[in-house]
Amino acid sequence: MTRSRKDLRQDRQFAPDPWQVREDGLRLDRLAQTESVFALANGHIGLRGNLDEGEPFGMPGTYLNGVFEMRPLPYAEAGYGYPEAGQTVVDVTNGKILRLLVDDEPFDVRYGTLQHHERVLDLRQGVLRRLAQWRSPGGAAVRLHSTRLVSLVQRAVVAIEYVVEALDEPLRVVVQSELVANEDVPVSTGDPRVAAALDRPLEALDARAHDRGVHLVHTTRRSGLRVAAYMEHHSEGPEDLSIESTVYEDVGRTTFIATVDPGQPLRIVKYLTYGWSSTRSVPALRDQVGAAAAGARHTGWEGLLDEQREYLDLFWSRSDVRIDGDAEIQQAVRFAVFQILQSGARSEERAIPAKGLTGPGYDGHVFWDTEAFVLPVLTYTEPRPAAEVLRWRQSTLPAARERARALRLEGAAFPWRTIGGEECGAYWPAGSAAFHVNADIADAARRYVEATGDDDFERDTATELYVETARLWMSLGFFDEGGEFRIDGVTGPDEYSALGDNNVYTNLMAQRNLRCAVAAVRRWRGGGGGGAGGGVGVGGSRRRAAEEVEEEEELASWSRAADSMRIPWDPENGVHPQDEQFTAYERWDFATTSPDEYPLLLHYPYLQLYRKQVVKQADLVMALWVCGDAFTPAQKEADFAYYEPLTVRDSSLSAAVQCIVAAETGHLDLAYDYWGEASLMDLHDLEHNTADGLHMAALAGAWLGAVYGFGGMRDHGPGLLFRPRLPAALRRLGFTIFWRDGKLSLDIDAHHARYRWEDGEAVQFQHYDQRVELAAGRQRSLPIPPLPTRPALEQPPYRRPARRVSPA
């Protein structure tokens, strides 16, 4: 049952704090949600925020980016081109566990008396801290401090400081530090194929105990990926402290035993390292994680903390969003930016899954969410991970080309959902037919190149992505008798409309894709440059003269298709139809739809959704944002007003997009309401699915709403354009973005926008209709023009965003 949008702010769990997310007390009924919120990651390793002792848990989880297991995708009736295998993220070897026994009684928060419990995710330090005070059933009182870190500097390293204090009298304390493979994991889906894939997915290859440590090496049974985990420890404590290590196939354990006196705590620092490979040998992986552990030990606990803080100090200095007037959203936006950073900081040619590395939601798959929502944030705050994700897409081109061939198409057809690069979407209308993912990838590459000026990346990576996706569009679309280029039978971002002709978002993105391909090939033809995309981005070698002639013909066809792209218009309603047929359909009967029938896809067959005017998530409205240069201001106002009463936001992707366009069209209070929903999606668990991981695209929406929404930034053409404007509830908004070789900061109040440029050569941009140039170290304050009064817009019944009232 879905709650009404009116009560989404109730039962707030985390008090507003500008730089922390704090949980006071422990809600066992919300463990799974808080495990996601308190997750730590670096793009390579992800740890859910489980309690140190391992139990109780909502859902245990330790993830390595790219490690998955295969499973079959059977169909009641097979069809040509259907994917045959699925991929599911694997919970790899768990090294978080530190079990505590006090005078033979296990520390378990469900027994005895938990006198105090707090957890704090520190967004500046990049650590999760925990403080617990517990009295055992036998009366023994202990205090536990733990601090957990996933290094943003040393890619393979996790470290945990664990301190046990006796409060009243000397206590015999046993700490069991463990590595555990194949732990029991609850399967959140009812799909038995997923359950089968996750039933003991790791097969032991090597297990050894060392002085104060253990390593385990496993392989996934079907996908054949080798996973290595290593732990070792530093300890300080009583003189009678004894330590021993044991190991079995799936469990490694180092046990610490001591008598702890009040005032003389037992302190353990646990160093964990992880690695995986599809090709490297067991000895090579074992040595790799051992060497990483040696590096961590050499750095030491305090050194790892210092590295983490220095990394984040630099990051926040160039990426912070500052809000005056809403402490709750200030916390939410910083939390969102921090989690986006964690999702990709050290991904190194790996993807960013829809749930990051915080949980198993969506089977750990990557969608278009990454390029369309997450990469804009990284491009302007921490560009290197954005480039790494796009290089991963390039590395999957062989699978994408094979998928295109299976579909009888040319070029590359990137998957709707995947982990390893192969299509895993079993439902065609809402999966493979959503070809816009290809243009989303190309556009993310375009944005990165434009923002960074990285010519090497454009030559070696972006051009190949442009070329292969351009070839796809040419084989997917066709020129009609009137000379227009049509792309029929595709699904746009709105998954309540499928297999439509000339989806406006898809066609505009394909048009830009084709133009990028033409410009890049002409720029880099014959330029060499090595890499997979040298020359013209195919094969890395310069073409012969005859091939150059053929290439010119191909480029000319791309240009012609782009220039004659079909963009539907409905003159009767004076709006752009989402696709050719959309505005001719009957409108959804909202009057007879009860509030507990949302999301609609769980209560109505797709047949009913596909043939009505009802929108799951912003589609045409997303085109107004991302392809805004294709619309006049009057068209944007009319289109937004038309689609607002049809959009039910059964997807968490929608609120941020509606926020951005509402702000641009002058509906600032409505934009503020949508921004609140986008920003608090996971912290308030608005969609009731935070338990299986944070939704990275929804988190990105918090930043997108600030920068593209109220900052009014647009990047769909050469250079940057800003049309900033604040809702009445906010006094000030400030943010900083990377642009080329410098930092551009913008501070906005009700009447003025102050721009400051740091580093690099002079920068040019546009403020409303005014061209602006700033030299390094200079700033300029410009007026914000008055806003015309706009009539309020209607939303579907029960689907209006909750009114945003800033908490006292």
Short mmCIF file of N, CA, C and O in Angstrom, two decimals, residues 532-631:
data_model
loop_
_atom_site.label_atom_id
_atom_site.label_comp_id
_atom_site.label_asym_id
_atom_site.label_seq_id
_atom_site.Cartn_x
_atom_site.Cartn_y
_atom_site.Cartn_z
N ALA A 532 40.96 2.49 -27.99
CA ALA A 532 39.93 1.82 -28.77
C ALA A 532 39.30 2.74 -29.78
O ALA A 532 38.73 2.30 -30.76
N GLY A 533 39.40 4.04 -29.56
CA GLY A 533 38.72 4.95 -30.46
C GLY A 533 39.63 5.79 -31.30
O GLY A 533 39.25 6.87 -31.74
N GLY A 534 40.88 5.39 -31.55
CA GLY A 534 41.79 6.19 -32.35
C GLY A 534 41.24 6.41 -33.74
O GLY A 534 40.41 5.68 -34.25
N GLY A 535 41.72 7.44 -34.41
CA GLY A 535 41.24 7.76 -35.75
C GLY A 535 39.81 8.23 -35.69
O GLY A 535 39.54 9.30 -35.21
N VAL A 536 38.90 7.45 -36.20
CA VAL A 536 37.48 7.81 -36.17
C VAL A 536 36.74 7.02 -35.12
O VAL A 536 35.54 6.87 -35.19
N GLY A 537 37.42 6.45 -34.17
CA GLY A 537 36.74 5.78 -33.08
C GLY A 537 36.39 4.35 -33.36
O GLY A 537 35.63 3.76 -32.64
N VAL A 538 36.90 3.78 -34.45
CA VAL A 538 36.61 2.39 -34.71
C VAL A 538 37.91 1.68 -35.03
O VAL A 538 38.48 1.88 -36.07
N GLY A 539 38.37 0.86 -34.11
CA GLY A 539 39.52 0.01 -34.38
C GLY A 539 40.85 0.66 -34.16
O GLY A 539 41.88 0.00 -34.18
N GLY A 540 40.91 1.97 -33.95
CA GLY A 540 42.16 2.62 -33.60
C GLY A 540 43.10 2.85 -34.75
O GLY A 540 44.23 3.28 -34.55
N SER A 541 42.73 2.63 -35.99
CA SER A 541 43.64 2.83 -37.10
C SER A 541 43.03 3.80 -38.10
O SER A 541 41.81 3.88 -38.27
N ARG A 542 43.92 4.53 -38.81
CA ARG A 542 43.45 5.47 -39.81
C ARG A 542 42.91 4.72 -41.02
O ARG A 542 43.49 3.74 -41.47
N ARG A 543 41.82 5.21 -41.59
CA ARG A 543 41.21 4.52 -42.71
C ARG A 543 41.89 4.88 -44.02
O ARG A 543 42.53 5.93 -44.15
N ARG A 544 41.69 4.01 -45.04
CA ARG A 544 42.22 4.26 -46.37
C ARG A 544 41.36 5.30 -47.09
O ARG A 544 40.26 5.62 -46.67
N ALA A 545 41.86 5.79 -48.24
CA ALA A 545 41.17 6.85 -48.96
C ALA A 545 39.76 6.44 -49.37
O ALA A 545 38.81 7.20 -49.23
N ALA A 546 39.61 5.20 -49.89
CA ALA A 546 38.28 4.75 -50.31
C ALA A 546 37.32 4.73 -49.14
O ALA A 546 36.14 5.09 -49.27
N GLU A 547 37.84 4.29 -48.02
CA GLU A 547 36.99 4.25 -46.83
C GLU A 547 36.62 5.66 -46.37
O GLU A 547 35.52 5.88 -45.86
N GLU A 548 37.52 6.61 -46.59
CA GLU A 548 37.21 7.98 -46.23
C GLU A 548 36.04 8.50 -47.07
O GLU A 548 35.17 9.22 -46.56
N VAL A 549 35.99 8.12 -48.34
CA VAL A 549 34.87 8.53 -49.19
C VAL A 549 33.56 7.95 -48.66
O VAL A 549 32.54 8.64 -48.56
N GLU A 550 33.60 6.65 -48.35
CA GLU A 550 32.41 6.03 -47.78
C GLU A 550 32.01 6.71 -46.48
O GLU A 550 30.82 6.91 -46.21
N GLU A 551 33.02 7.09 -45.72
CA GLU A 551 32.74 7.74 -44.44
C GLU A 551 32.06 9.08 -44.65
O GLU A 551 31.14 9.45 -43.93
N GLU A 552 32.47 9.85 -45.66
CA GLU A 552 31.81 11.11 -45.94
C GLU A 552 30.34 10.90 -46.27
O GLU A 552 29.48 11.68 -45.86
N GLU A 553 30.06 9.86 -47.02
CA GLU A 553 28.66 9.56 -47.32
C GLU A 553 27.89 9.23 -46.04
O GLU A 553 26.73 9.62 -45.87
N GLU A 554 28.56 8.49 -45.16
CA GLU A 554 27.91 8.14 -43.91
C GLU A 554 27.67 9.39 -43.07
O GLU A 554 26.58 9.58 -42.51
N LEU A 555 28.67 10.25 -42.98
CA LEU A 555 28.51 11.48 -42.22
C LEU A 555 27.39 12.34 -42.79
O LEU A 555 26.61 12.95 -42.04
N ALA A 556 27.32 12.41 -44.10
CA ALA A 556 26.26 13.20 -44.73
C ALA A 556 24.89 12.66 -44.37
O ALA A 556 23.93 13.42 -44.14
N SER A 557 24.76 11.34 -44.32
CA SER A 557 23.46 10.75 -43.96
C SER A 557 23.12 11.06 -42.50
O SER A 557 21.95 11.30 -42.17
N TRP A 558 24.13 11.08 -41.62
CA TRP A 558 23.87 11.43 -40.22
C TRP A 558 23.39 12.87 -40.13
O TRP A 558 22.45 13.16 -39.39
N SER A 559 24.04 13.76 -40.84
CA SER A 559 23.66 15.17 -40.80
C SER A 559 22.24 15.36 -41.35
O SER A 559 21.43 16.11 -40.78
N ARG A 560 21.93 14.68 -42.43
CA ARG A 560 20.61 14.80 -43.01
C ARG A 560 19.54 14.29 -42.04
O ARG A 560 18.48 14.91 -41.88
N ALA A 561 19.80 13.16 -41.40
CA ALA A 561 18.83 12.62 -40.44
C ALA A 561 18.63 13.58 -39.28
O ALA A 561 17.49 13.81 -38.84
N ALA A 562 19.71 14.16 -38.79
CA ALA A 562 19.59 15.10 -37.67
C ALA A 562 18.79 16.33 -38.07
O ALA A 562 17.92 16.79 -37.32
N ASP A 563 19.08 16.85 -39.25
CA ASP A 563 18.41 18.08 -39.68
C ASP A 563 16.94 17.86 -40.00
O ASP A 563 16.14 18.81 -39.94
N SER A 564 16.56 16.64 -40.36
CA SER A 564 15.17 16.36 -40.74
C SER A 564 14.45 15.49 -39.70
O SER A 564 13.46 14.84 -40.01
N MET A 565 14.96 15.49 -38.47
CA MET A 565 14.37 14.65 -37.42
C MET A 565 12.92 15.06 -37.17
O MET A 565 12.58 16.23 -37.02
N ARG A 566 12.05 14.08 -37.10
CA ARG A 566 10.63 14.30 -36.86
C ARG A 566 10.40 14.65 -35.38
O ARG A 566 10.75 13.86 -34.48
N ILE A 567 9.85 15.83 -35.12
CA ILE A 567 9.49 16.25 -33.76
C ILE A 567 7.99 16.54 -33.78
O ILE A 567 7.55 17.58 -34.29
N PRO A 568 7.16 15.64 -33.26
CA PRO A 568 5.71 15.80 -33.35
C PRO A 568 5.21 17.06 -32.66
O PRO A 568 5.78 17.52 -31.67
N TRP A 569 4.12 17.61 -33.20
CA TRP A 569 3.45 18.79 -32.63
C TRP A 569 1.95 18.58 -32.76
O TRP A 569 1.46 18.11 -33.79
N ASP A 570 1.22 18.90 -31.69
CA ASP A 570 -0.23 18.78 -31.68
C ASP A 570 -0.83 20.18 -31.74
O ASP A 570 -0.92 20.87 -30.72
N PRO A 571 -1.25 20.64 -32.93
CA PRO A 571 -1.77 22.01 -33.03
C PRO A 571 -3.09 22.21 -32.30
O PRO A 571 -3.41 23.33 -31.86
N GLU A 572 -3.89 21.16 -32.18
CA GLU A 572 -5.18 21.30 -31.52
C GLU A 572 -5.02 21.65 -30.05
O GLU A 572 -5.72 22.52 -29.52
N ASN A 573 -4.07 20.98 -29.38
CA ASN A 573 -3.81 21.26 -27.97
C ASN A 573 -2.70 22.28 -27.77
O ASN A 573 -2.49 22.75 -26.64
N GLY A 574 -1.99 22.60 -28.81
CA GLY A 574 -0.91 23.57 -28.71
C GLY A 574 0.26 23.09 -27.88
O GLY A 574 0.91 23.88 -27.18
N VAL A 575 0.55 21.76 -27.95
CA VAL A 575 1.64 21.18 -27.17
C VAL A 575 2.36 20.13 -28.01
O VAL A 575 1.88 19.71 -29.06
N HIS A 576 3.51 19.72 -27.51
CA HIS A 576 4.21 18.58 -28.09
C HIS A 576 3.64 17.30 -27.48
O HIS A 576 3.65 17.15 -26.25
N PRO A 577 3.14 16.39 -28.30
CA PRO A 577 2.75 15.09 -27.75
C PRO A 577 3.99 14.31 -27.34
O PRO A 577 5.04 14.41 -27.97
N GLN A 578 3.88 13.57 -26.26
CA GLN A 578 5.03 12.79 -25.78
C GLN A 578 5.56 11.88 -26.89
O GLN A 578 6.77 11.71 -27.04
N ASP A 579 4.65 11.28 -27.63
CA ASP A 579 4.99 10.60 -28.87
C ASP A 579 3.85 10.86 -29.84
O ASP A 579 2.88 11.54 -29.51
N GLU A 580 3.97 10.35 -31.04
CA GLU A 580 3.05 10.70 -32.12
C GLU A 580 1.59 10.53 -31.73
O GLU A 580 0.74 11.35 -32.09
N GLN A 581 1.26 9.48 -30.97
CA GLN A 581 -0.14 9.16 -30.70
C GLN A 581 -0.64 9.66 -29.35
O GLN A 581 -1.83 9.61 -29.07
N PHE A 582 0.23 10.13 -28.49
CA PHE A 582 -0.09 10.24 -27.07
C PHE A 582 -1.30 11.12 -26.79
O PHE A 582 -2.22 10.73 -26.05
N THR A 583 -1.37 12.32 -27.35
CA THR A 583 -2.46 13.23 -26.99
C THR A 583 -3.80 12.84 -27.61
O THR A 583 -4.83 13.44 -27.29
N ALA A 584 -3.79 11.82 -28.49
CA ALA A 584 -5.05 11.30 -29.03
C ALA A 584 -5.66 10.24 -28.15
O ALA A 584 -6.85 9.89 -28.32
N TYR A 585 -4.90 9.72 -27.18
CA TYR A 585 -5.43 8.69 -26.30
C TYR A 585 -6.44 9.28 -25.31
O TYR A 585 -6.43 10.48 -25.01
N GLU A 586 -7.27 8.39 -24.77
CA GLU A 586 -8.18 8.78 -23.70
C GLU A 586 -7.36 9.06 -22.43
O GLU A 586 -6.39 8.37 -22.14
N ARG A 587 -7.77 10.08 -21.69
CA ARG A 587 -7.08 10.38 -20.43
C ARG A 587 -7.41 9.32 -19.38
O ARG A 587 -8.52 8.79 -19.34
N TRP A 588 -6.45 9.08 -18.53
CA TRP A 588 -6.66 8.16 -17.41
C TRP A 588 -7.77 8.70 -16.52
O TRP A 588 -7.89 9.91 -16.29
N ASP A 589 -8.59 7.80 -15.99
CA ASP A 589 -9.68 8.18 -15.11
C ASP A 589 -9.15 8.32 -13.68
O ASP A 589 -9.22 7.40 -12.87
N PHE A 590 -8.62 9.50 -13.39
CA PHE A 590 -8.05 9.73 -12.06
C PHE A 590 -9.12 9.80 -10.98
O PHE A 590 -8.88 9.47 -9.82
N ALA A 591 -10.32 10.22 -11.37
CA ALA A 591 -11.39 10.41 -10.37
C ALA A 591 -11.76 9.10 -9.68
O ALA A 591 -12.17 9.10 -8.51
N THR A 592 -11.63 7.98 -10.40
CA THR A 592 -12.01 6.70 -9.80
C THR A 592 -10.79 5.89 -9.33
O THR A 592 -10.93 4.73 -8.96
N THR A 593 -9.63 6.50 -9.36
CA THR A 593 -8.41 5.83 -8.90
C THR A 593 -8.16 6.21 -7.44
O THR A 593 -7.98 7.39 -7.13
N SER A 594 -8.17 5.24 -6.57
CA SER A 594 -8.04 5.52 -5.15
C SER A 594 -6.57 5.69 -4.77
O SER A 594 -5.68 5.23 -5.49
N PRO A 595 -6.28 6.35 -3.66
CA PRO A 595 -4.88 6.61 -3.29
C PRO A 595 -4.07 5.35 -3.06
O PRO A 595 -2.85 5.35 -3.26
N ASP A 596 -4.72 4.25 -2.65
CA ASP A 596 -3.97 3.03 -2.39
C ASP A 596 -3.77 2.19 -3.66
O ASP A 596 -3.29 1.07 -3.59
N GLU A 597 -4.14 2.76 -4.82
CA GLU A 597 -3.89 2.07 -6.09
C GLU A 597 -2.64 2.59 -6.79
O GLU A 597 -2.39 2.27 -7.94
N TYR A 598 -1.87 3.40 -6.09
CA TYR A 598 -0.58 3.84 -6.61
C TYR A 598 0.52 3.06 -5.90
O TYR A 598 0.39 2.75 -4.72
N PRO A 599 1.59 2.72 -6.60
CA PRO A 599 1.87 2.95 -8.01
C PRO A 599 0.96 2.11 -8.91
O PRO A 599 0.64 0.96 -8.59
N LEU A 600 0.57 2.68 -10.03
CA LEU A 600 -0.43 2.06 -10.89
C LEU A 600 0.02 0.71 -11.42
O LEU A 600 -0.79 -0.19 -11.61
N LEU A 601 1.31 0.56 -11.70
CA LEU A 601 1.78 -0.69 -12.31
C LEU A 601 1.57 -1.89 -11.40
O LEU A 601 1.59 -3.03 -11.89
N LEU A 602 1.35 -1.67 -10.11
CA LEU A 602 1.09 -2.79 -9.20
C LEU A 602 -0.40 -3.11 -9.08
O LEU A 602 -0.76 -4.08 -8.42
N HIS A 603 -1.24 -2.31 -9.74
CA HIS A 603 -2.69 -2.50 -9.58
C HIS A 603 -3.45 -2.55 -10.90
O HIS A 603 -4.65 -2.84 -10.90
N TYR A 604 -2.77 -2.23 -12.00
CA TYR A 604 -3.42 -2.24 -13.30
C TYR A 604 -2.52 -2.95 -14.31
O TYR A 604 -1.30 -2.84 -14.25
N PRO A 605 -3.11 -3.63 -15.28
CA PRO A 605 -2.30 -4.26 -16.32
C PRO A 605 -1.67 -3.20 -17.22
O PRO A 605 -2.24 -2.13 -17.45
N TYR A 606 -0.51 -3.53 -17.76
CA TYR A 606 0.17 -2.58 -18.64
C TYR A 606 -0.71 -2.20 -19.83
O TYR A 606 -0.62 -1.07 -20.35
N LEU A 607 -1.53 -3.12 -20.30
CA LEU A 607 -2.42 -2.81 -21.43
C LEU A 607 -3.22 -1.56 -21.15
O LEU A 607 -3.39 -0.69 -22.03
N GLN A 608 -3.74 -1.42 -19.93
CA GLN A 608 -4.53 -0.25 -19.59
C GLN A 608 -3.68 1.01 -19.52
O GLN A 608 -4.12 2.10 -19.89
N LEU A 609 -2.47 0.86 -19.06
CA LEU A 609 -1.58 2.02 -18.93
C LEU A 609 -1.12 2.50 -20.30
O LEU A 609 -1.06 3.70 -20.56
N TYR A 610 -0.76 1.56 -21.17
CA TYR A 610 -0.18 1.91 -22.47
C TYR A 610 -1.16 2.66 -23.38
O TYR A 610 -0.73 3.38 -24.28
N ARG A 611 -2.44 2.49 -23.16
CA ARG A 611 -3.42 3.06 -24.09
C ARG A 611 -4.13 4.27 -23.52
O ARG A 611 -5.15 4.72 -24.05
N LYS A 612 -3.56 4.86 -22.45
CA LYS A 612 -4.18 6.03 -21.82
C LYS A 612 -3.14 7.16 -21.65
O LYS A 612 -1.93 6.92 -21.63
N GLN A 613 -3.66 8.36 -21.49
CA GLN A 613 -2.79 9.48 -21.16
C GLN A 613 -2.55 9.49 -19.65
O GLN A 613 -3.33 10.05 -18.88
N VAL A 614 -1.49 8.82 -19.25
CA VAL A 614 -1.03 8.84 -17.87
C VAL A 614 0.48 8.64 -17.93
O VAL A 614 0.98 7.85 -18.74
N VAL A 615 1.22 9.36 -17.11
CA VAL A 615 2.67 9.40 -17.21
C VAL A 615 3.28 8.91 -15.90
O VAL A 615 3.01 9.47 -14.84
N LYS A 616 4.09 7.88 -15.98
CA LYS A 616 4.77 7.35 -14.79
C LYS A 616 5.83 8.32 -14.30
O LYS A 616 5.96 8.58 -13.11
N GLN A 617 6.63 8.82 -15.22
CA GLN A 617 7.73 9.72 -14.86
C GLN A 617 7.93 10.70 -16.00
O GLN A 617 7.57 10.44 -17.14
N ALA A 618 8.50 11.84 -15.66
CA ALA A 618 8.66 12.91 -16.64
C ALA A 618 9.37 12.40 -17.89
O ALA A 618 10.44 11.81 -17.81
N ASP A 619 8.77 12.64 -19.05
CA ASP A 619 9.28 12.18 -20.33
C ASP A 619 9.41 13.37 -21.26
O ASP A 619 10.51 13.90 -21.48
N LEU A 620 8.28 13.86 -21.78
CA LEU A 620 8.33 15.09 -22.55
C LEU A 620 8.88 16.23 -21.69
O LEU A 620 9.66 17.06 -22.16
N VAL A 621 8.52 16.24 -20.42
CA VAL A 621 9.03 17.28 -19.52
C VAL A 621 10.54 17.16 -19.35
O VAL A 621 11.24 18.17 -19.22
N MET A 622 11.07 15.95 -19.38
CA MET A 622 12.52 15.80 -19.31
C MET A 622 13.19 16.39 -20.56
O MET A 622 14.27 16.96 -20.48
N ALA A 623 12.52 16.24 -21.70
CA ALA A 623 13.05 16.86 -22.92
C ALA A 623 13.11 18.38 -22.76
O ALA A 623 14.05 19.03 -23.27
N LEU A 624 12.14 18.97 -22.07
CA LEU A 624 12.15 20.42 -21.85
C LEU A 624 13.40 20.86 -21.10
O LEU A 624 13.89 21.97 -21.31
N TRP A 625 13.88 20.00 -20.21
CA TRP A 625 15.11 20.30 -19.46
C TRP A 625 16.35 19.98 -20.29
O TRP A 625 17.17 20.86 -20.58
N VAL A 626 16.50 18.72 -20.66
CA VAL A 626 17.76 18.26 -21.24
C VAL A 626 17.96 18.82 -22.65
O VAL A 626 19.09 19.10 -23.06
N CYS A 627 16.89 18.98 -23.40
CA CYS A 627 16.96 19.50 -24.77
C CYS A 627 16.24 20.84 -24.85
O CYS A 627 15.51 21.12 -25.82
N GLY A 628 16.44 21.65 -23.84
CA GLY A 628 15.68 22.90 -23.74
C GLY A 628 15.88 23.85 -24.88
O GLY A 628 15.01 24.70 -25.15
N ASP A 629 17.00 23.74 -25.59
CA ASP A 629 17.25 24.65 -26.70
C ASP A 629 16.35 24.34 -27.90
O ASP A 629 16.33 25.10 -28.87
N ALA A 630 15.59 23.25 -27.85
CA ALA A 630 14.69 22.89 -28.94
C ALA A 630 13.28 23.46 -28.75
O ALA A 630 12.41 23.24 -29.59
N PHE A 631 13.03 24.17 -27.65
CA PHE A 631 11.69 24.67 -27.33
C PHE A 631 11.75 26.16 -27.06
O PHE A 631 12.74 26.68 -26.53
#
